[in-house]
XYZ file of C-alpha atoms in Angstrom:
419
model
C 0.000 0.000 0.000
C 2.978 2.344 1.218
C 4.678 1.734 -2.264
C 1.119 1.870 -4.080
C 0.758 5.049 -2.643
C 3.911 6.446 -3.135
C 4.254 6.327 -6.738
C 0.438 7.094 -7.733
C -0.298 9.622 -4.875
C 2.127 12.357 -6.205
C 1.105 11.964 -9.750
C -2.890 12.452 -8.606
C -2.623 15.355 -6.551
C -0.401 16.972 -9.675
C -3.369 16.205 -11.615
C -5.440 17.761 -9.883
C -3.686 20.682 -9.361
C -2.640 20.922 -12.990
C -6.637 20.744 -13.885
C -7.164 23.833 -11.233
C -4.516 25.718 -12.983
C -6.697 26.375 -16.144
C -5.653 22.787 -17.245
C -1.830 24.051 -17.625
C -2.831 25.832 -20.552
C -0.400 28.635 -19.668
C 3.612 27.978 -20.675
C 4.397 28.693 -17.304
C 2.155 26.082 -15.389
C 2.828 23.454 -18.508
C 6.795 23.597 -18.070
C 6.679 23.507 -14.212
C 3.892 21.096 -13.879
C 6.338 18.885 -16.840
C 9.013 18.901 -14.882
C 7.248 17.965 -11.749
C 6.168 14.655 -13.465
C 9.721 13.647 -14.706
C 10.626 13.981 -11.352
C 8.146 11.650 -10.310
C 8.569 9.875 -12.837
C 12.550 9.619 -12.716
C 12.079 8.481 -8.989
C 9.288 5.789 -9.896
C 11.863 4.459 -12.527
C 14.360 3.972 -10.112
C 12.678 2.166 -7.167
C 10.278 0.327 -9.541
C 12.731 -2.158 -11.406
C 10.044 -3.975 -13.012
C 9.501 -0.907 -15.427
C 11.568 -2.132 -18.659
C 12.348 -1.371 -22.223
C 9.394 -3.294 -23.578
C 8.493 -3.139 -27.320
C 5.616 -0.928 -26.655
C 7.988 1.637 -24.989
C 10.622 1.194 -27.648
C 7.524 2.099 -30.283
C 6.841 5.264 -27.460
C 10.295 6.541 -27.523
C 10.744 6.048 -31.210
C 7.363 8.118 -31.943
C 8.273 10.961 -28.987
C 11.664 10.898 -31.162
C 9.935 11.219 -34.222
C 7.948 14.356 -33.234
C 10.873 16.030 -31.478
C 12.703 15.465 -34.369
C 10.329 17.339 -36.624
C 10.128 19.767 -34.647
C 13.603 20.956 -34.344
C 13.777 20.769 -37.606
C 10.405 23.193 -38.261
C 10.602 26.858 -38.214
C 10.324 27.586 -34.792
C 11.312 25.040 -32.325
C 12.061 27.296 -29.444
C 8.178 27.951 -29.305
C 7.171 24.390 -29.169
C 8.992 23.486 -25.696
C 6.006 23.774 -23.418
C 4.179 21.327 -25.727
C 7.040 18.579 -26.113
C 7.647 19.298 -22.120
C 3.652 18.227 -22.321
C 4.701 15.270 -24.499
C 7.000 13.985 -22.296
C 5.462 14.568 -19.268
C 2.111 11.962 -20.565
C 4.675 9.363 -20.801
C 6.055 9.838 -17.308
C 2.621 9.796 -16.142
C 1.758 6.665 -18.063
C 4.567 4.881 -16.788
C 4.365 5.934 -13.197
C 0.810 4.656 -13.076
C 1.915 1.652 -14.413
C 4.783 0.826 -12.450
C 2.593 1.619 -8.988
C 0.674 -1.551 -10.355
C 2.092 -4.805 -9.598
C -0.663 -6.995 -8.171
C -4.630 -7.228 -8.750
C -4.715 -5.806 -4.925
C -2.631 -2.396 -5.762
C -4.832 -2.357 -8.922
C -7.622 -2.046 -6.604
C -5.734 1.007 -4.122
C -4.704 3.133 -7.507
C -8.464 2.695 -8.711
C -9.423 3.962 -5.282
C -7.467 6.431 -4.905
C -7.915 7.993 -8.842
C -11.967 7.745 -8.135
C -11.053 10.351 -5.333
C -9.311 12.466 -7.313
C -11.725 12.296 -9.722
C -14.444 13.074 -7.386
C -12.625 15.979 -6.193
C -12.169 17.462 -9.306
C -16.238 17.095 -9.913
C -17.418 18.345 -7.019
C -15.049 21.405 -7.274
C -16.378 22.140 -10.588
C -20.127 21.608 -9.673
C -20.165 23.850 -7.181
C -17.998 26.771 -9.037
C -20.199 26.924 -11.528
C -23.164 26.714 -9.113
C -21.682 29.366 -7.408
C -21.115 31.664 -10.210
C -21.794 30.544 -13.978
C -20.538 33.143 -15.804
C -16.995 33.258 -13.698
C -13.201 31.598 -13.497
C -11.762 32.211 -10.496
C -13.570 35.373 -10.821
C -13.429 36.876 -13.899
C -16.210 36.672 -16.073
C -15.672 34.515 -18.920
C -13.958 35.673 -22.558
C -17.248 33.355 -23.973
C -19.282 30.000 -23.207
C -21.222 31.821 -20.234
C -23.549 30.096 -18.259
C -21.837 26.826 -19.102
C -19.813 25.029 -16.931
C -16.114 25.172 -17.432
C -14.368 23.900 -14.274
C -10.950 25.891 -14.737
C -10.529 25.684 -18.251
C -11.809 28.509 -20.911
C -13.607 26.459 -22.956
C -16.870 24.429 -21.865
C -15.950 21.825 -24.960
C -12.533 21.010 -22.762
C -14.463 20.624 -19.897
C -16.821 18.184 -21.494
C -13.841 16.129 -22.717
C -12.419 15.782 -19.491
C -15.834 14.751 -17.660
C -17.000 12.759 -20.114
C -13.737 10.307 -19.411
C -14.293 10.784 -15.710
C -18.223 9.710 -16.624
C -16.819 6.785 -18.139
C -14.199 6.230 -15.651
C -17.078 6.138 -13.137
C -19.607 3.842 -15.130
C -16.614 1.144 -15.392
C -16.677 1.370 -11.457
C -20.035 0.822 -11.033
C -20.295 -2.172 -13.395
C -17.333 -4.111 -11.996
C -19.181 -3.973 -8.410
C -22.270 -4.963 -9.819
C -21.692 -6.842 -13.020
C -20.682 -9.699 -10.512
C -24.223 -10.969 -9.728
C -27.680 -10.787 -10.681
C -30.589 -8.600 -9.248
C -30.432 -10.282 -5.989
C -28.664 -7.966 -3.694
C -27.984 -5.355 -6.374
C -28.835 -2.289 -3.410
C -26.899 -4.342 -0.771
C -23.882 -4.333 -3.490
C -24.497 -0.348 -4.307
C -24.106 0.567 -0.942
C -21.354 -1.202 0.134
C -18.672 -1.340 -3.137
C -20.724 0.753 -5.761
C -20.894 4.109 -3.485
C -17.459 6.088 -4.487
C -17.443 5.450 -8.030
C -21.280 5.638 -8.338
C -20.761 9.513 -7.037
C -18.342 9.878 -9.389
C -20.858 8.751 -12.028
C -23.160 11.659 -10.913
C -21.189 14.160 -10.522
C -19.127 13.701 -13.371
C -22.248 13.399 -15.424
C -23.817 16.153 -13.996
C -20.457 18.382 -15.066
C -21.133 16.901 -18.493
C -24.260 18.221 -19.048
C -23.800 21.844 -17.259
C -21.131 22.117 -20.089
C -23.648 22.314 -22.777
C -21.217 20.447 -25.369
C -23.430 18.373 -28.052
C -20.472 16.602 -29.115
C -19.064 15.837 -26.034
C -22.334 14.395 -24.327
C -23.298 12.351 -27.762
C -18.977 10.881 -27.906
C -19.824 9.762 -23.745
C -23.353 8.344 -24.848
C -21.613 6.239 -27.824
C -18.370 5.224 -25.124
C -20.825 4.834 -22.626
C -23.255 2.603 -24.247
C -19.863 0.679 -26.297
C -18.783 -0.053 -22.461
C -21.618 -1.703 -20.995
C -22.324 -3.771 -24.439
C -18.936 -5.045 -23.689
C -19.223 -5.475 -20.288
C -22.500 -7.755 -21.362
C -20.418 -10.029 -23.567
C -18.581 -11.373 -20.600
C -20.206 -14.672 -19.239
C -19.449 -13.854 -15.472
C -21.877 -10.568 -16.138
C -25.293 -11.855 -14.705
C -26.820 -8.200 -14.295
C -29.572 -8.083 -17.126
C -28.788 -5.768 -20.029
C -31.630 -3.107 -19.441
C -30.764 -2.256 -15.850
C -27.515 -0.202 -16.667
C -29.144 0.892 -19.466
C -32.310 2.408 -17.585
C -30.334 3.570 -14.949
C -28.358 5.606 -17.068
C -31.483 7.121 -19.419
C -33.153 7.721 -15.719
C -29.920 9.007 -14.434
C -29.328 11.132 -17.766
C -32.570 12.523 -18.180
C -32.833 13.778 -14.710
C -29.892 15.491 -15.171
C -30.765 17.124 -18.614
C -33.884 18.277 -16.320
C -31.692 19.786 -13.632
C -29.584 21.410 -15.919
C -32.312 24.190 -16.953
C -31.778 25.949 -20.076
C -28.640 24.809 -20.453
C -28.649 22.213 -22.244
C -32.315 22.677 -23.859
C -30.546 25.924 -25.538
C -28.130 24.178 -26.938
C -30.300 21.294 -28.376
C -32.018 23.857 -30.069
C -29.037 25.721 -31.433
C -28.566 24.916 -35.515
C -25.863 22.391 -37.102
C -22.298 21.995 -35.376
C -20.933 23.987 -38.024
C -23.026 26.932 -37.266
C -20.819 28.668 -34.848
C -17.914 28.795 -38.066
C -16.231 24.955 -37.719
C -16.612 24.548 -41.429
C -14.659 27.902 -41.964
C -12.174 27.130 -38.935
C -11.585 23.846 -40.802
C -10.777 25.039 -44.156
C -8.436 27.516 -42.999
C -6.959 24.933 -41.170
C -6.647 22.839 -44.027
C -4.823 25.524 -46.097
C -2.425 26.209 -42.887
C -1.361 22.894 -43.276
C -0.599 23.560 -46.895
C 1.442 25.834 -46.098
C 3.524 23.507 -44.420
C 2.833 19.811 -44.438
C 6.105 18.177 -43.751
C 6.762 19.574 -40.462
C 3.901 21.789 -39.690
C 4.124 25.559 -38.283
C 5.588 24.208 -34.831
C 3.389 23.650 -31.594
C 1.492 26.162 -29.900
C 1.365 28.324 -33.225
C -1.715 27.393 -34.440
C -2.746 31.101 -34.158
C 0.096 32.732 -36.297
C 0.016 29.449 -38.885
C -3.721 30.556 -39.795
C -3.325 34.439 -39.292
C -2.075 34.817 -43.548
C -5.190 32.868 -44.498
C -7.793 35.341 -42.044
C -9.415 38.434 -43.926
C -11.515 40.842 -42.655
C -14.777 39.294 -42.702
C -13.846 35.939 -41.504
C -11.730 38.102 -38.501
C -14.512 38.536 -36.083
C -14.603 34.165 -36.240
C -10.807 33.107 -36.898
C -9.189 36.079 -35.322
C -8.951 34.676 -31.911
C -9.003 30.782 -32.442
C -6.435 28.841 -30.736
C -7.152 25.353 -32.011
C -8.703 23.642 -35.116
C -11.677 21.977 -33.380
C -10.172 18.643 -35.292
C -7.360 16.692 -33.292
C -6.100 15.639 -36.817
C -5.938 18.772 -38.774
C -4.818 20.248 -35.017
C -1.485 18.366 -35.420
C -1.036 18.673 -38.879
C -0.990 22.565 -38.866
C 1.418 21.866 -35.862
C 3.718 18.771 -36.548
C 2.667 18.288 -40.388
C 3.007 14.908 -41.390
C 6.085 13.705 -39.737
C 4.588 15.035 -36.300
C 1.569 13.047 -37.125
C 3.361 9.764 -37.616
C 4.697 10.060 -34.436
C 1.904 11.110 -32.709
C 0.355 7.747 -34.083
C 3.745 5.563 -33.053
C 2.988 7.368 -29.420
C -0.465 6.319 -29.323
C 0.119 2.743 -30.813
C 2.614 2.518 -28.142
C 0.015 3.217 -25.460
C -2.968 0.864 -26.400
C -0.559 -2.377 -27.363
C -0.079 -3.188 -23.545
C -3.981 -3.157 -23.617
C -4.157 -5.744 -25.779
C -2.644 -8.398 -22.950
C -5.224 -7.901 -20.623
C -8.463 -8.594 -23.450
C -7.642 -12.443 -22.715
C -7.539 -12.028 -18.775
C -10.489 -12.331 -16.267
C -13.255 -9.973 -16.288
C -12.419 -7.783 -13.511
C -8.831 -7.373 -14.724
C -10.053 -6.429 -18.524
C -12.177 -3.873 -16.940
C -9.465 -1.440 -17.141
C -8.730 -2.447 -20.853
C -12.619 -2.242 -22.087
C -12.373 1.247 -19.801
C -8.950 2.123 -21.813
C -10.787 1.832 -24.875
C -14.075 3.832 -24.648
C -11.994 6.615 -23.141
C -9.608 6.448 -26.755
C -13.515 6.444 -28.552
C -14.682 9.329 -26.861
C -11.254 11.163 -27.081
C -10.884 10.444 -31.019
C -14.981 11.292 -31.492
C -14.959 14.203 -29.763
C -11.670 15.342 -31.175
C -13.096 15.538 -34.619
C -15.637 18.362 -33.589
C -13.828 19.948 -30.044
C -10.815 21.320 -28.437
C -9.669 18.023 -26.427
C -6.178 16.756 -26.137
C -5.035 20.275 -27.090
C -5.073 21.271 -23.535
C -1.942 20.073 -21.121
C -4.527 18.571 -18.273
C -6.417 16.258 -20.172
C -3.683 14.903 -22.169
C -2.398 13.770 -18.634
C -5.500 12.365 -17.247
C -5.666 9.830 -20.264
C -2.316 8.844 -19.803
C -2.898 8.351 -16.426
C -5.995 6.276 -17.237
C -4.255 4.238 -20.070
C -1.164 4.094 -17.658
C -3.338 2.191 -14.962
C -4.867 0.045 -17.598
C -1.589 -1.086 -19.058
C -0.257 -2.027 -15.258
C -3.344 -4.178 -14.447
C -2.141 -5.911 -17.934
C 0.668 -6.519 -16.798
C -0.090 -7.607 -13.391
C -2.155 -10.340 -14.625
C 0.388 -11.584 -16.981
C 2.591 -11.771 -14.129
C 0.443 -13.584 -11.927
C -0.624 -16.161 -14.495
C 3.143 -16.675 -15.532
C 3.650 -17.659 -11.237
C 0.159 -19.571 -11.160
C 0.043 -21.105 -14.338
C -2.671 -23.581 -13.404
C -5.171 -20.881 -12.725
């Protein structure tokens, strides 16, 4: 537990406090909360000596190699150090969180402990915004009033980052209950199901206060991918329709809570009303400019500024992101940042792949693993997402957990091989 603790307790509470710090989208908070990771991560390396040069993290460093490659050789690499910092930071968090997971039992403290942090972060934003809607620590908001935005700027960040927690939460409740039938199902709720089942609400209930059509429909198609696959597992004896009406009860009591919130934004026109279609094809003709190696990260504003004219201005002039992950880091990293971008996220599902053939409440973090990479890439083709420093780390940390439960198991079936 001490060791448990140890590794995964510093890297929680400097998520949390990078998602207070207006998700570290400042250079500032990005390079000091970077270098606080590699610390941690330097020091879980060294007392963790079952963290090795696997072929996933060969595939990592080659892709992180890749991009920082391109990058140096781009027009402006200087600019881009918060954002490789960033880079490098998500793999120190994913392999911290691994390495704190050696048995099915520390699987089980990290899970614990992350659902607190989690709930933390949910309550803190419920509240805020109940407290003052239109606010950020007390300034009114540049736009997105009356949505909720935790500490971020943009609501559609906010409803990336709760609708993984929202998952993260539903995966909780399903391994306590997935277990057994109806029988007992309350006696279950109250006594395992209780800290991720808040999590659940409030997480969902952040969801919806943000407003964001694409990120509640990505969590409905994660959400409802998760419990189909939680259903195909033979051990699951809970009958299909009761997660299923709990969360359309759960959801639309929520959707009723959250006022005119969401009901505006139901009735708003298209997603490409508010200018994506135009954001896009500048975007598009950024990359143009530069497809190899892309303008260099964290210029996304001065790669489109040649292609903005005065009456697309009032739309384009203060955009910081494409509201597409792809076309995001192709006006960035071009082609060759792209490619390693792909090698870095290759690198961070294979380990997944282990734990499909496992027992049920070990691939629970795997199937979890997955619908938060579905709602990430859906949502990434509308939103701002994995552009900001904050949520890139929570999903590393997520995938990080997932790939040390792999592990574990592999372990303990190599020591009990008549299990």
């Amino acid at each position: 537990m001490a060791k448990t603790l140890f590794l995964a307790g510093p890297v929680l509470f400097l998520l949390v406090l990078a998602t207070a710090l207006f998700g570290a989208d400042r250079p500032a908070f990005a390079l000091f909360l970077s270098g606080a990771f590699l610390s941690v991560g330097a020091v879980a390396a060294w007392v963790t000596p079952r963290i090795r040069l696997t072929p996933a993290i060969w595939l990592g460093l080659w892709g992180g190699a890749i991009v920082v490659l391109g990058q140096s050789l781009g027009p402006h690499p200087a600019i881009s150090l918060p954002d490789l910092a960033v880079l490098l930071a998500a793999g120190a968090v994913y392999l911290t969180l691994a390495g704190a997971v050696s048995t099915g039992r520390q699987a089980e403290q990290v899970f614990r402990a992350m659902s607190i942090a989690v709930l933390l972060v949910g309550i803190a934003a419920f509240f805020n915004f109940i407290a003052s809607p239109d606010t950020v620590y007390g300034q009114t908001k540049a736009f997105h009033e009356g949505r909720l935005t935790a500490a971020f700027l943009s609501a559609n960040t906010a409803a990336t980052l709760f609708g993984m927690f929202s998952l993260f939460g539903l995966a909780g409740v399903l391994r306590v209950l997935g277990g057994g039938g109806l029988a007992g199902i309350f006696d279950r709720l109250g006594k395992g199901a209780t800290l991720p089942l808040l999590v659940l609400i409030f997480s969902l209930t952040c969801l919806m206060l943000t407003g964001s059509r694409g990120g509640i429909a990505a969590t409905i198609v994660a959400g409802a991918g998760l419990i189909f696959w939680d259903r195909q597992e033979a051990e699951s004896k809970l009958p299909f329709w009761v997660p299923v009406m709990a969360i359309l009860i759960v959801g639309a009591g929520l959707t009723a809570a959250s006022g005119s919130v969401l009901g505006d934004r139901l009735t708003e026109g298209a997603i490409d009303g508010n200018g994506r279609m135009l954001i896009w094809q500048v975007s598009l003709a950024a990359f143009q400019d530069a497809p190899l190696f892309g303008h260099g990260f964290g210029r996304f504003e001065e790669a489109i500024a040649p292609h903005i004219t005065l009456e697309t201005a009032p739309i384009l002039i203060q955009q910081g992101a494409a509201h597409n992950l792809l076309l995001q880091w192709l006006v960035q990293g071009g082609i060759v940042g792209v490619a390693g971008g792909l090698a870095i996220l290759a690198a961070a599902i294979l380990p997944l792949r282990a734990g499909l053939a496992r027992r049920r409440r070990q691939r629970g973090m795997m199937k979890l693993a997955g619908a938060m990479m579905l709602l990430v890439l859906l949502h990434g083709m509308l939103d701002y997402g994995l552009e900001i420093p904050a949520v890139v780390w929570w999903l590393s940390a997520f995938l990080g957990l997932g790939a040390g439960v792999a592990a574990a198991e592999k372990t303990a079936k190599k020591k009990s091989p008549g299990q």
